Amino acid sequence: MSFLNGLFGSANDKYAKSLQPTIDKINSLEVNLVDLSVEQVKEKTEELKERLKKGETLDDILPEAFALAREAGKRTLNQRHFDCQLIGGIVLHQGKIAEMRTGEGKTLTATLAVYLNALEGKGCHLVTVNDYLSRRDAVWMGQIYNFLGLSVACINHDQSFLYDPDFKKAEEKDKTRDELGGFLVEEDFLRPCSRKEAYDADITYGTNNEFGFDYLKDNMAYDFSKKSQRGFNYAIVDEVDSILIDEARTPLIISAPDEESSKWYDEFSRIIPKLKAVEDYEVDEKMRAVTLTEKGVDKIESILNSGNIYDEKGIKYLHHMEEALKAEILFKNDKDYVVRNGEVVIVDSFTGRLMPGRRWSGGLHQAIEAKEGVRIMPESITLASITFQNYFRMYKKLSGMTGTAETSAEEFDKVYHLDVIVVPTNKPIVRKDLQDQIYKTEEAKFRAVAEEVKKRNKTGQPVLVGTTSIEKNEYLGKLLSREGIIHKVLNAKHHEEEGEIIAQAGKKGSVTIATNMAGRGVDIYLGGRPSTPEENEEVKRLGGLFVIGTERHEARRIDNQLRGRAGRQGDPGATQFFVSLDDDVIRIFGGDRIKGLMERFNIPEDTPIENGMISGSIESAQGKIEGFNFDARKHILEYDDVLNKQRETIYSKRNELLQRNDLKEMFLPLLEKYGHTVEDYEKKEQEVGSDNMRQIERVAALRVIDNLWIEHLENMDSLKDSVRLRAYGQRDPLVEYKKEGLIMFRELLDNYEKMLIESIMHASINQKPATQMQAVSENRNDSVSRDEAGRNDLCPCGSGKKYKKCCGK
């Protein structure tokens, strides 16, 4: 391992050294910019734009652009980019991933590459993990871009904003400085705007969800002017490992209700309690799956008093039954989800954040709602979907930054063709990472954690404790309360106070318990924020921030993220993990071997051991889990790649329909093929009028392609379920999916032409051409899970029929 690290480190060192001439050039330009006026700086920006138009490249103007961005940082934020941040900026500009330690200033580093690339005028997207950070960074870094003469915007779930320094009066701004180190409150400078205005800005901040869903909504629009995005030029993904890897197992889906299968859940609640583990179903905790056995299927048939369940109920029924079993056995309240205001809200397993509006698909969410006794929302029909992998691979140039990417370098390379570069730190790291404390039981481990916190707290050293779930977060909180230790709890249930809690996590005597998110994206300053130099020095003398991990996570990156909360910018600090044989990672993936080692040493329950062999076994188990998760993401991507080619074809056809002024020439060759003449078409056009005919052509074409695509998505989803079983016949499910999916897609294209001509020839001018697609696209701020027309509701097209008998047929 040390040999490999040596090679890796050597490659990074060579790369950093190769950039030194460019760094020297940037530094040499600094003195020439000091005396420029604000107007002259903006003129420099215009000069660089002109040079690009005349044929120079971004690499040609990089030194001047970086020097200007550094000057703007000094004048607006009183922050001068370090040389290591210049290296990070070049890494980002070159379309690579910059691994920068916590506290090294990733947010400021990004301004260099963003400014340079925004000079092309094609738009730059900066992707953040939540709405709060997109607003904060748009305002905080917006001061730099505005000084340089560029426009900045951010998109949030409910509203889009443009950065506008004149939005509120100057005297009000000073009153609203926030206590987190003097950042200006976002509302002072963010002027509400349309989604399109936000994307038309030179630089646009937003979350991965918002960018992805806007792409899907744009491809559901019925008018070109309703589209908001303007292409995929350059994106920097902040916390790139979280967004491109951790969240990549969950595709983005826009859906509408389908009430037909929702009636099954009452039936499931009657059947599931009668099924027995092992005999009737098998649980695979590693793959988080539950599968019915043949005996289980027989028992269900007996309970339902039915014959062959596959014939009578269909494979979809059994799939939903397995989802209901999974909900009962594998998904836990206050870990995987919380129940809030009568709704099941997903908890992001990697960050600990709540994800309102997001729903599990395939019937899982409804099964959990039935389990928790809350209102069961109707199941849904997919209107549009895409994976994050395929969304982000559309960008001409993609880059990212994080504190922890090295352990996932292989996946970044294979999936996104992104290299990982470890950027040198500004100051040497002095943080101490202590060896794991290993206990036999979870109970003994948490008692030891409470004791350690108590010991550190007596000296005044600030402590941050990371937990893997809300439930364990609150359990530890109770233990500390019993010991009389004043502490703050930070989890998804209290995310509104997150900024304030994290702001004080480095204060003398503070104790903070946090789920995985641990204030990701916000630095913890020793002494708290704001703090005096004396307070900062006092905490340094006490040893800095002490970080305790109460469990090893599935991915080593998340352990490293937690460790990275301590020891920022050369500060002192220490970290240590407390683990037990009951922890999921150890129990599922490495339990027997590690347990054997523990028993060989004959260790009592409350006595910890620090053993390199056991710690190595734990890391080996983590490596296995990372492999499993990589395979799962790869599996999803392989199937979505098939659908992605089809999606590109459909969306390309839609764009052509939206952009062409006259579609008549496109349709005329199809008339004879489907039993009509040109004469029939002319007669129809005279009947309705040429202007109306042009509108009918466009709306009919969009309506037909949308309805066929929705049906195709549902068919492809069913196909994916059915091809799994073909593995038993020694056939590759993916090959079968590709082969049959292609046949189905060709049928769609054939049906499109035929249905299109019929639709146009039978259309009338008083027909209201609304569909589910149109309803979604016309309200851009709708929640992802917003209910559109239900299958038994009146169809929105105005026909007077139920939706399922009309446009939803």
XYZ file of N, CA and C in Angstrom, residues 553-780:
684
model
N -18.185 3.718 8.385
C -19.223 3.836 7.373
C -18.980 2.852 6.236
N -19.973 2.741 5.369
C -19.843 1.813 4.247
C -18.674 2.188 3.342
N -18.437 3.475 3.182
C -17.348 3.937 2.313
C -16.282 4.619 3.154
N -15.028 4.314 2.861
C -13.926 4.937 3.613
C -13.932 6.447 3.439
N -14.451 6.908 2.278
C -14.507 8.354 2.043
C -15.284 9.076 3.127
N -16.380 8.446 3.580
C -17.224 9.121 4.575
C -16.509 9.169 5.929
N -15.738 8.134 6.248
C -14.886 8.192 7.447
C -13.895 9.351 7.331
N -13.306 9.472 6.153
C -12.309 10.533 5.946
C -12.938 11.921 5.982
N -14.187 12.023 5.520
C -14.893 13.304 5.604
C -15.062 13.713 7.060
N -15.436 12.730 7.893
C -15.630 13.024 9.309
C -14.301 13.425 9.948
N -13.258 12.683 9.650
C -11.934 13.045 10.191
C -11.547 14.457 9.762
N -11.916 14.813 8.528
C -11.520 16.099 7.969
C -12.137 17.304 8.635
N -13.122 17.087 9.547
C -13.687 18.226 10.275
C -12.647 18.827 11.221
N -11.636 18.027 11.605
C -10.594 18.508 12.531
C -9.308 18.802 11.768
N -8.526 19.738 12.296
C -7.195 19.997 11.756
C -7.174 20.785 10.461
N -8.118 21.723 10.302
C -8.143 22.541 9.089
C -7.018 23.574 9.109
N -6.448 23.854 7.939
C -5.433 24.905 7.767
C -4.298 24.829 8.793
N -3.793 23.605 9.021
C -2.665 23.443 9.937
C -3.019 23.517 11.401
N -4.328 23.611 11.752
C -4.741 23.623 13.166
C -4.474 22.277 13.812
N -4.271 22.254 15.139
C -4.188 20.969 15.830
C -5.563 20.316 15.883
N -5.593 19.033 16.145
C -6.849 18.292 16.253
C -6.551 16.811 16.272
N -7.553 16.017 16.630
C -7.376 14.564 16.670
C -8.688 13.877 16.339
N -8.583 12.642 15.844
C -9.778 11.863 15.517
C -9.604 10.426 15.993
N -10.740 9.790 16.304
C -10.695 8.379 16.699
C -12.061 7.729 16.464
N -12.037 6.495 15.981
C -13.274 5.748 15.789
C -13.453 4.725 16.900
N -14.684 4.648 17.393
C -15.080 3.631 18.362
C -16.007 2.667 17.612
N -15.641 1.396 17.543
C -16.448 0.438 16.775
C -16.765 -0.790 17.623
N -17.772 -1.539 17.194
C -18.137 -2.776 17.900
C -18.474 -3.858 16.893
N -18.498 -5.103 17.362
C -18.830 -6.228 16.488
C -20.289 -6.196 16.047
N -21.129 -5.373 16.723
C -22.540 -5.261 16.354
C -22.770 -4.266 15.215
N -21.747 -3.474 14.877
C -21.904 -2.481 13.818
C -22.199 -3.170 12.490
N -23.082 -2.537 11.686
C -23.526 -3.164 10.431
C -22.370 -3.540 9.510
N -21.418 -2.640 9.329
C -20.310 -2.899 8.402
C -19.543 -4.151 8.806
N -19.292 -4.286 10.121
C -18.525 -5.432 10.607
C -19.381 -6.694 10.613
N -20.608 -6.567 11.095
C -21.491 -7.734 11.238
C -21.802 -8.374 9.888
N -22.102 -7.557 8.894
C -22.525 -8.092 7.600
C -21.340 -8.531 6.747
N -20.250 -7.775 6.788
C -19.178 -8.028 5.834
C -17.901 -8.632 6.398
N -17.696 -8.537 7.698
C -16.430 -9.079 8.198
C -16.538 -9.665 9.575
N -17.782 -9.891 10.038
C -18.039 -10.239 11.433
C -17.362 -11.488 11.940
N -17.459 -12.596 11.221
C -16.954 -13.875 11.736
C -15.452 -13.844 11.979
N -14.731 -13.305 10.997
C -13.264 -13.277 11.128
C -12.831 -12.384 12.292
N -13.457 -11.199 12.358
C -13.078 -10.246 13.410
C -13.496 -10.770 14.774
N -14.686 -11.383 14.816
C -15.161 -11.943 16.088
C -14.201 -13.026 16.585
N -13.721 -13.831 15.625
C -12.766 -14.886 15.988
C -11.504 -14.298 16.589
N -11.021 -13.196 16.007
C -9.826 -12.536 16.542
C -10.079 -12.003 17.944
N -11.260 -11.415 18.162
C -11.610 -10.873 19.482
C -11.658 -11.975 20.530
N -12.274 -13.099 20.146
C -12.417 -14.195 21.121
C -11.086 -14.856 21.421
N -10.188 -14.827 20.435
C -8.859 -15.402 20.661
C -8.125 -14.624 21.761
N -8.387 -13.290 21.783
C -7.750 -12.475 22.829
C -8.510 -12.534 24.155
N -9.725 -13.153 24.139
C -10.544 -13.303 25.360
C -10.769 -11.965 26.059
N -11.277 -11.015 25.348
C -11.424 -9.643 25.863
C -12.788 -9.481 26.516
N -12.880 -8.903 27.725
C -14.180 -8.605 28.348
C -14.933 -7.539 27.542
N -16.260 -7.471 27.755
C -17.132 -6.596 26.968
C -16.738 -5.130 27.043
N -16.391 -4.642 28.250
C -16.111 -3.211 28.424
C -14.650 -2.842 28.168
N -13.844 -3.812 27.802
C -12.424 -3.520 27.576
C -12.153 -3.390 26.082
N -11.644 -2.232 25.664
C -11.374 -2.056 24.236
C -10.026 -2.646 23.855
N -9.865 -2.899 22.581
C -8.528 -3.242 22.109
C -8.190 -2.329 20.940
N -6.913 -2.053 20.801
C -6.412 -1.325 19.638
C -5.511 -2.297 18.905
N -6.023 -2.842 17.814
C -5.302 -3.897 17.130
C -5.270 -3.609 15.629
N -4.073 -3.509 15.103
C -3.913 -3.173 13.693
C -4.519 -4.217 12.775
N -4.453 -5.497 13.187
C -4.991 -6.575 12.358
C -6.510 -6.455 12.216
N -7.174 -6.120 13.348
C -8.630 -5.986 13.320
C -9.026 -4.737 12.543
N -8.307 -3.633 12.771
C -8.586 -2.414 12.014
C -8.416 -2.659 10.519
N -7.394 -3.452 10.153
C -7.179 -3.801 8.747
C -8.328 -4.622 8.193
N -8.873 -5.531 9.030
C -10.014 -6.350 8.597
C -11.241 -5.474 8.364
N -11.395 -4.444 9.207
C -12.535 -3.530 9.041
C -12.393 -2.778 7.721
N -11.193 -2.284 7.433
C -10.980 -1.567 6.175
C -11.184 -2.484 4.973
N -10.817 -3.760 5.153
C -11.043 -4.736 4.084
C -12.537 -4.919 3.839
N -13.316 -4.966 4.942
C -14.776 -5.081 4.820
C -15.341 -3.865 4.095
N -14.815 -2.670 4.432
C -15.272 -1.457 3.754
C -14.967 -1.520 2.261
N -13.787 -2.046 1.923
C -13.419 -2.192 0.522
C -14.398 -3.084 -0.227
N -14.848 -4.165 0.452
C -15.832 -5.071 -0.168
C -17.152 -4.338 -0.415
N -17.580 -3.548 0.569
C -18.848 -2.820 0.426
C -18.742 -1.813 -0.711
N -17.615 -1.101 -0.778
C -17.427 -0.146 -1.868
C -17.526 -0.856 -3.216
N -16.978 -2.078 -3.274
C -17.062 -2.872 -4.498
C -18.499 -3.237 -4.834
N -19.261 -3.666 -3.812
C -20.678 -3.995 -4.012
C -21.440 -2.785 -4.532
N -21.206 -1.629 -3.890
C -21.930 -0.413 -4.278
C -21.534 0.056 -5.674
N -20.262 -0.077 -6.000
C -19.786 0.272 -7.347
C -20.501 -0.605 -8.376
N -20.590 -1.908 -8.087
C -21.267 -2.832 -8.999
C -22.745 -2.464 -9.156
N -23.380 -2.070 -8.036
C -24.804 -1.703 -8.079
C -25.005 -0.469 -8.958
N -24.130 0.533 -8.795
C -24.234 1.746 -9.610
C -23.946 1.440 -11.088
N -22.963 0.561 -11.301
C -22.607 0.169 -12.664
C -23.780 -0.554 -13.328
N -24.468 -1.390 -12.551
C -25.623 -2.142 -13.037
C -26.735 -1.174 -13.473
N -27.014 -0.184 -12.621
C -28.036 0.822 -12.945
C -27.651 1.561 -14.221
N -26.374 1.927 -14.310
C -25.904 2.702 -15.464
C -25.979 1.889 -16.753
N -25.633 0.602 -16.687
C -25.676 -0.245 -17.887
C -27.090 -0.280 -18.477
N -28.083 -0.384 -17.600
C -29.471 -0.405 -18.065
C -29.915 0.980 -18.536
N -29.485 2.023 -17.808
C -29.888 3.374 -18.219
C -29.197 3.788 -19.511
N -28.013 3.235 -19.780
C -27.334 3.544 -21.039
C -28.172 3.106 -22.239
N -28.870 1.974 -22.070
C -29.758 1.491 -23.139
C -30.872 2.508 -23.350
N -31.493 2.911 -22.249
C -32.599 3.873 -22.305
C -32.099 5.253 -22.729
N -30.853 5.569 -22.393
C -30.322 6.900 -22.681
C -30.241 7.172 -24.184
N -29.834 6.163 -24.949
C -29.777 6.339 -26.417
C -31.175 6.622 -26.959
N -32.162 5.907 -26.415
C -33.544 6.121 -26.842
C -34.037 7.497 -26.392
N -33.674 7.878 -25.165
C -34.056 9.200 -24.633
C -33.501 10.313 -25.519
N -32.235 10.181 -25.914
C -31.612 11.199 -26.769
C -32.358 11.333 -28.104
N -32.783 10.186 -28.653
C -33.523 10.210 -29.920
C -34.859 10.938 -29.758
N -35.599 10.593 -28.694
C -36.909 11.207 -28.447
C -36.765 12.697 -28.172
N -35.812 13.071 -27.303
C -35.646 14.486 -26.963
C -35.160 15.290 -28.169
N -34.364 14.656 -29.024
C -33.915 15.332 -30.243
C -35.101 15.596 -31.168
N -35.999 14.607 -31.289
C -37.209 14.787 -32.105
C -38.078 15.909 -31.537
N -38.221 15.929 -30.200
C -39.035 16.979 -29.552
C -38.448 18.359 -29.834
N -37.130 18.477 -29.705
C -36.484 19.774 -29.947
C -36.697 20.240 -31.376
N -36.616 19.304 -32.302
C -36.846 19.654 -33.707
C -38.282 20.157 -33.901
N -39.237 19.495 -33.249
C -40.642 19.905 -33.345
C -40.856 21.294 -32.761
N -40.144 21.600 -31.667
C -40.296 22.902 -31.011
C -39.637 24.026 -31.803
N -38.536 23.711 -32.492
C -37.740 24.753 -33.134
C -38.150 25.059 -34.569
N -38.726 24.095 -35.275
C -39.114 24.336 -36.674
C -40.377 25.179 -36.746
N -40.364 26.178 -37.609
C -41.538 27.043 -37.758
C -42.660 26.361 -38.534
N -42.285 25.548 -39.511
C -43.288 24.908 -40.362
C -43.023 23.411 -40.404
N -43.942 22.638 -39.811
C -43.768 21.187 -39.758
C -44.440 20.467 -40.926
N -45.141 21.229 -41.764
C -45.926 20.624 -42.840
C -45.050 19.750 -43.747
N -43.876 20.282 -44.120
C -42.991 19.550 -45.036
C -42.539 18.221 -44.437
N -42.473 18.161 -43.120
C -42.062 16.938 -42.440
C -43.156 15.867 -42.533
N -44.428 16.302 -42.514
C -45.539 15.359 -42.450
C -46.038 14.885 -43.814
N -45.891 15.723 -44.834
C -46.454 15.396 -46.140
C -46.003 14.028 -46.678
N -44.701 13.653 -46.567
C -44.284 12.344 -47.101
C -44.939 11.154 -46.393
N -45.486 11.367 -45.203
C -46.064 10.263 -44.444
C -47.526 9.997 -44.779
N -48.164 10.959 -45.431
C -49.612 10.845 -45.650
C -50.005 9.597 -46.429
N -49.358 9.392 -47.593
C -49.719 8.256 -48.442
C -49.419 6.931 -47.751
N -48.336 6.920 -46.988
C -47.942 5.704 -46.274
C -49.048 5.217 -45.347
N -49.838 6.168 -44.816
C -50.863 5.789 -43.844
C -52.281 6.098 -44.343
N -52.486 5.991 -45.688
C -53.825 6.006 -46.246
C -54.462 7.361 -46.457
N -53.657 8.429 -46.547
C -54.200 9.766 -46.820
C -53.484 10.357 -48.026
N -54.018 11.449 -48.641
C -53.369 12.111 -49.773
C -52.971 13.552 -49.286
N -52.272 14.176 -50.180
C -51.962 15.599 -50.021
C -53.232 16.411 -50.138
N -54.003 16.032 -51.008
C -55.341 16.669 -51.149
C -56.123 16.646 -49.837
N -56.091 15.485 -49.091
C -56.802 15.396 -47.801
C -56.252 16.444 -46.832
N -54.921 16.586 -46.882
C -54.251 17.509 -45.951
C -54.654 18.954 -46.260
N -54.659 19.299 -47.552
C -55.019 20.661 -47.957
C -56.455 20.973 -47.553
N -57.316 19.990 -47.709
C -58.718 20.167 -47.336
C -58.844 20.446 -45.840
N -58.053 19.683 -45.041
C -58.065 19.870 -43.585
C -57.558 21.266 -43.224
N -56.504 21.704 -43.939
C -55.914 23.010 -43.653
C -56.893 24.137 -43.984
N -57.628 23.990 -45.091
C -58.631 25.004 -45.443
C -59.757 25.035 -44.417
N -60.095 23.850 -43.914
C -61.180 23.719 -42.922
C -60.862 24.450 -41.624
N -59.612 24.327 -41.126
C -59.265 24.912 -39.819
C -58.493 26.221 -39.928
N -57.955 26.525 -41.127
C -57.139 27.730 -41.286
C -55.663 27.385 -41.139
N -54.810 28.043 -41.918
C -53.384 27.662 -41.942
C -52.693 27.906 -40.607
N -53.008 29.039 -39.928
C -52.377 29.300 -38.623
C -52.744 28.220 -37.605
N -54.031 27.874 -37.564
C -54.477 26.822 -36.649
C -53.853 25.469 -37.002
N -53.704 25.231 -38.308
C -53.122 23.956 -38.741
C -51.686 23.820 -38.259
N -50.927 24.937 -38.315
C -49.534 24.884 -37.833
C -49.498 24.544 -36.333
N -50.447 25.118 -35.586
C -50.498 24.844 -34.149
C -50.919 23.388 -33.897
N -51.897 22.916 -34.655
C -52.355 21.526 -34.501
C -51.217 20.556 -34.795
N -50.453 20.840 -35.854
C -49.325 19.962 -36.222
C -48.337 19.819 -35.061
N -47.955 20.973 -34.489
C -46.950 20.949 -33.425
C -47.478 20.234 -32.177
N -48.673 20.630 -31.746
C -49.217 20.070 -30.501
C -49.508 18.575 -30.654
N -50.061 18.195 -31.809
C -50.365 16.776 -32.034
C -49.098 15.940 -32.021
N -48.056 16.447 -32.677
C -46.787 15.705 -32.735
C -46.192 15.534 -31.342
N -46.191 16.618 -30.565
C -45.642 16.542 -29.199
C -46.466 15.612 -28.320
N -47.781 15.714 -28.490
C -48.681 14.918 -27.662
C -48.517 13.426 -27.932
N -48.422 13.085 -29.200
C -48.250 11.670 -29.575
C -46.916 11.140 -29.067
N -45.843 11.896 -29.292
C -44.513 11.405 -28.892
C -44.415 11.271 -27.369
N -45.066 12.197 -26.645
C -45.026 12.136 -25.184
C -45.780 10.922 -24.650
N -46.983 10.689 -25.179
C -47.772 9.554 -24.699
C -47.096 8.224 -25.012
N -46.499 8.128 -26.197
C -45.779 6.900 -26.552
C -44.551 6.701 -25.667
N -43.859 7.801 -25.352
C -42.653 7.716 -24.517
C -43.009 7.286 -23.091
N -44.095 7.837 -22.552
C -44.529 7.449 -21.202
C -44.839 5.950 -21.163
N -45.562 5.499 -22.161
C -45.909 4.072 -22.232
C -44.646 3.226 -22.388
N -43.708 3.710 -23.204
C -42.457 2.981 -23.438
C -41.641 2.864 -22.144
N -41.582 3.946 -21.373
C -40.849 3.906 -20.099
C -41.419 2.838 -19.172
N -42.746 2.751 -19.120
C -43.387 1.743 -18.274
C -43.084 0.338 -18.787
N -43.113 0.173 -20.112
C -42.813 -1.138 -20.701
C -41.364 -1.547 -20.464
N -40.457 -0.577 -20.568
C -39.031 -0.863 -20.328
C -38.785 -1.231 -18.870
N -39.533 -0.599 -17.970
C -39.413 -0.911 -16.549
C -39.879 -2.348 -16.286
N -40.991 -2.725 -16.898
C -41.493 -4.096 -16.753
C -40.526 -5.089 -17.379
N -39.947 -4.710 -18.525
C -38.977 -5.581 -19.193
C -37.772 -5.833 -18.294
N -37.316 -4.771 -17.610
C -36.160 -4.911 -16.719
C -36.442 -5.942 -15.627
N -37.675 -5.923 -15.099
C -38.048 -6.901 -14.074
C -38.085 -8.315 -14.650
N -38.629 -8.450 -15.850
C -38.823 -9.794 -16.401
C -37.520 -10.443 -16.879
N -36.564 -9.644 -17.388
C -35.326 -10.260 -17.908
C -34.453 -10.828 -16.791
N -34.672 -10.378 -15.559
C -33.899 -10.937 -14.444
C -34.054 -12.453 -14.367
N -35.264 -12.918 -14.639
C -35.553 -14.342 -14.515
C -34.865 -15.160 -15.605
N -34.456 -14.511 -16.690
C -33.854 -15.257 -17.802
C -32.442 -15.731 -17.480
N -31.883 -15.167 -16.412
C -30.558 -15.629 -15.976
C -30.609 -17.112 -15.606
N -31.804 -17.566 -15.134
C -31.946 -18.987 -14.783
C -31.839 -19.874 -16.028
N -32.124 -19.307 -17.189
C -32.009 -20.057 -18.449
C -30.689 -19.800 -19.143
N -29.684 -19.366 -18.358
C -28.329 -19.121 -18.862
C -28.275 -18.034 -19.934
N -29.203 -17.077 -19.860
C -29.173 -15.958 -20.788
C -28.817 -14.684 -20.031
N -28.028 -13.831 -20.648
C -27.581 -12.589 -20.010
C -28.745 -11.597 -19.984
N -29.235 -11.202 -18.781
C -30.381 -10.282 -18.702
C -30.148 -8.959 -19.431
N -28.926 -8.428 -19.356
C -28.650 -7.141 -20.005
C -28.740 -7.257 -21.528
N -28.198 -8.344 -22.073
C -28.274 -8.567 -23.522
C -29.733 -8.680 -23.959
N -30.524 -9.424 -23.167
C -31.955 -9.583 -23.469
C -32.669 -8.227 -23.413
N -32.294 -7.419 -22.409
C -32.906 -6.085 -22.244
C -32.591 -5.199 -23.447
N -31.330 -5.232 -23.884
C -30.926 -4.428 -25.044
C -31.683 -4.868 -26.300
N -31.740 -6.190 -26.499
C -32.341 -6.740 -27.715
C -33.843 -6.423 -27.779
N -34.550 -6.724 -26.710
C -36.002 -6.506 -26.715
C -36.349 -5.024 -26.613
N -35.510 -4.289 -25.887
C -35.726 -2.841 -25.786
C -35.634 -2.158 -27.140
N -34.707 -2.636 -27.989
C -34.545 -2.073 -29.324
C -35.783 -2.362 -30.187
N -36.295 -3.591 -30.089
C -37.505 -3.959 -30.843
C -38.671 -3.063 -30.423
N -38.825 -2.881 -29.094
C -39.919 -2.049 -28.569
C -39.773 -0.603 -29.024
N -38.520 -0.117 -29.080
C -38.313 1.278 -29.465
C -38.611 1.481 -30.950
N -38.255 0.494 -31.768
C -38.579 0.598 -33.195
C -40.091 0.619 -33.400
N -40.799 -0.171 -32.601
C -42.265 -0.162 -32.671
C -42.812 1.221 -32.294
N -42.188 1.832 -31.272
C -42.602 3.180 -30.854
C -42.475 4.154 -32.019
N -41.327 4.113 -32.720
C -41.102 5.048 -33.821
C -42.094 4.809 -34.957
N -42.397 3.529 -35.231
C -43.392 3.222 -36.271
C -44.768 3.734 -35.865
N -45.139 3.488 -34.602
C -46.442 3.932 -34.095
C -46.547 5.452 -34.096
N -45.403 6.109 -33.853
C -45.381 7.580 -33.802
C -45.864 8.167 -35.121
N -45.318 7.666 -36.221
C -45.694 8.206 -37.535
C -47.190 7.993 -37.795
N -47.644 6.757 -37.557
C -49.039 6.417 -37.842
C -50.002 7.231 -36.985
N -49.716 7.274 -35.649
C -50.596 7.990 -34.725
C -50.567 9.494 -34.975
N -49.417 9.979 -35.402
C -49.266 11.407 -35.670
C -50.194 11.841 -36.809
N -50.164 11.101 -37.919
C -51.009 11.446 -39.064
C -52.484 11.351 -38.694
N -52.855 10.274 -37.966
C -54.262 10.116 -37.561
C -54.698 11.258 -36.643
N -53.792 11.624 -35.727
C -54.106 12.680 -34.765
C -54.326 14.020 -35.469
N -53.473 14.331 -36.437
C -53.594 15.604 -37.162
C -54.875 15.621 -38.010
N -55.125 14.513 -38.684
C -56.266 14.476 -39.597
C -57.613 14.475 -38.877
N -57.609 14.112 -37.590
C -58.872 14.087 -36.847
C -58.957 15.197 -35.793
N -57.969 16.086 -35.782
C -57.949 17.149 -34.768
C -58.972 18.224 -35.098
N -59.444 18.928 -34.051
C -60.351 20.059 -34.252
C -59.783 21.268 -33.527
N -60.166 22.468 -33.966
C -59.515 23.671 -33.424
C -59.950 24.000 -32.010
N -61.060 23.431 -31.515
C -61.484 23.750 -30.146
C -60.932 22.762 -29.127
N -60.113 21.838 -29.614
C -59.533 20.834 -28.721
C -58.424 21.470 -27.887
N -58.438 21.242 -26.565
C -57.395 21.785 -25.696
C -56.271 20.757 -25.584
N -55.105 21.060 -26.112
C -54.061 20.044 -26.231
C -53.195 19.905 -24.989
N -53.792 19.682 -23.815
C -52.991 19.535 -22.598
C -52.738 18.065 -22.306
N -51.598 17.759 -21.777
C -51.266 16.405 -21.332
C -50.566 16.513 -20.000
N -50.256 15.359 -19.420
C -49.492 15.385 -18.159
C -48.154 16.088 -18.359
N -47.514 15.821 -19.491
C -46.240 16.458 -19.783
C -46.391 17.973 -19.753
N -47.450 18.467 -20.399
C -47.658 19.907 -20.473
C -47.923 20.478 -19.095
N -48.689 19.761 -18.285
C -49.011 20.248 -16.942
C -47.752 20.410 -16.108
N -46.818 19.468 -16.262
C -45.558 19.570 -15.519
C -44.719 20.725 -16.029
N -44.597 20.846 -17.365
C -43.692 21.843 -17.922
C -44.179 23.268 -17.700
N -45.494 23.448 -17.537
C -46.010 24.805 -17.400
C -45.930 25.332 -15.971
N -45.628 24.480 -15.021
C -45.430 24.961 -13.659
C -44.059 24.503 -13.193
N -43.044 25.309 -13.484
C -41.662 24.881 -13.305
C -41.267 24.725 -11.852
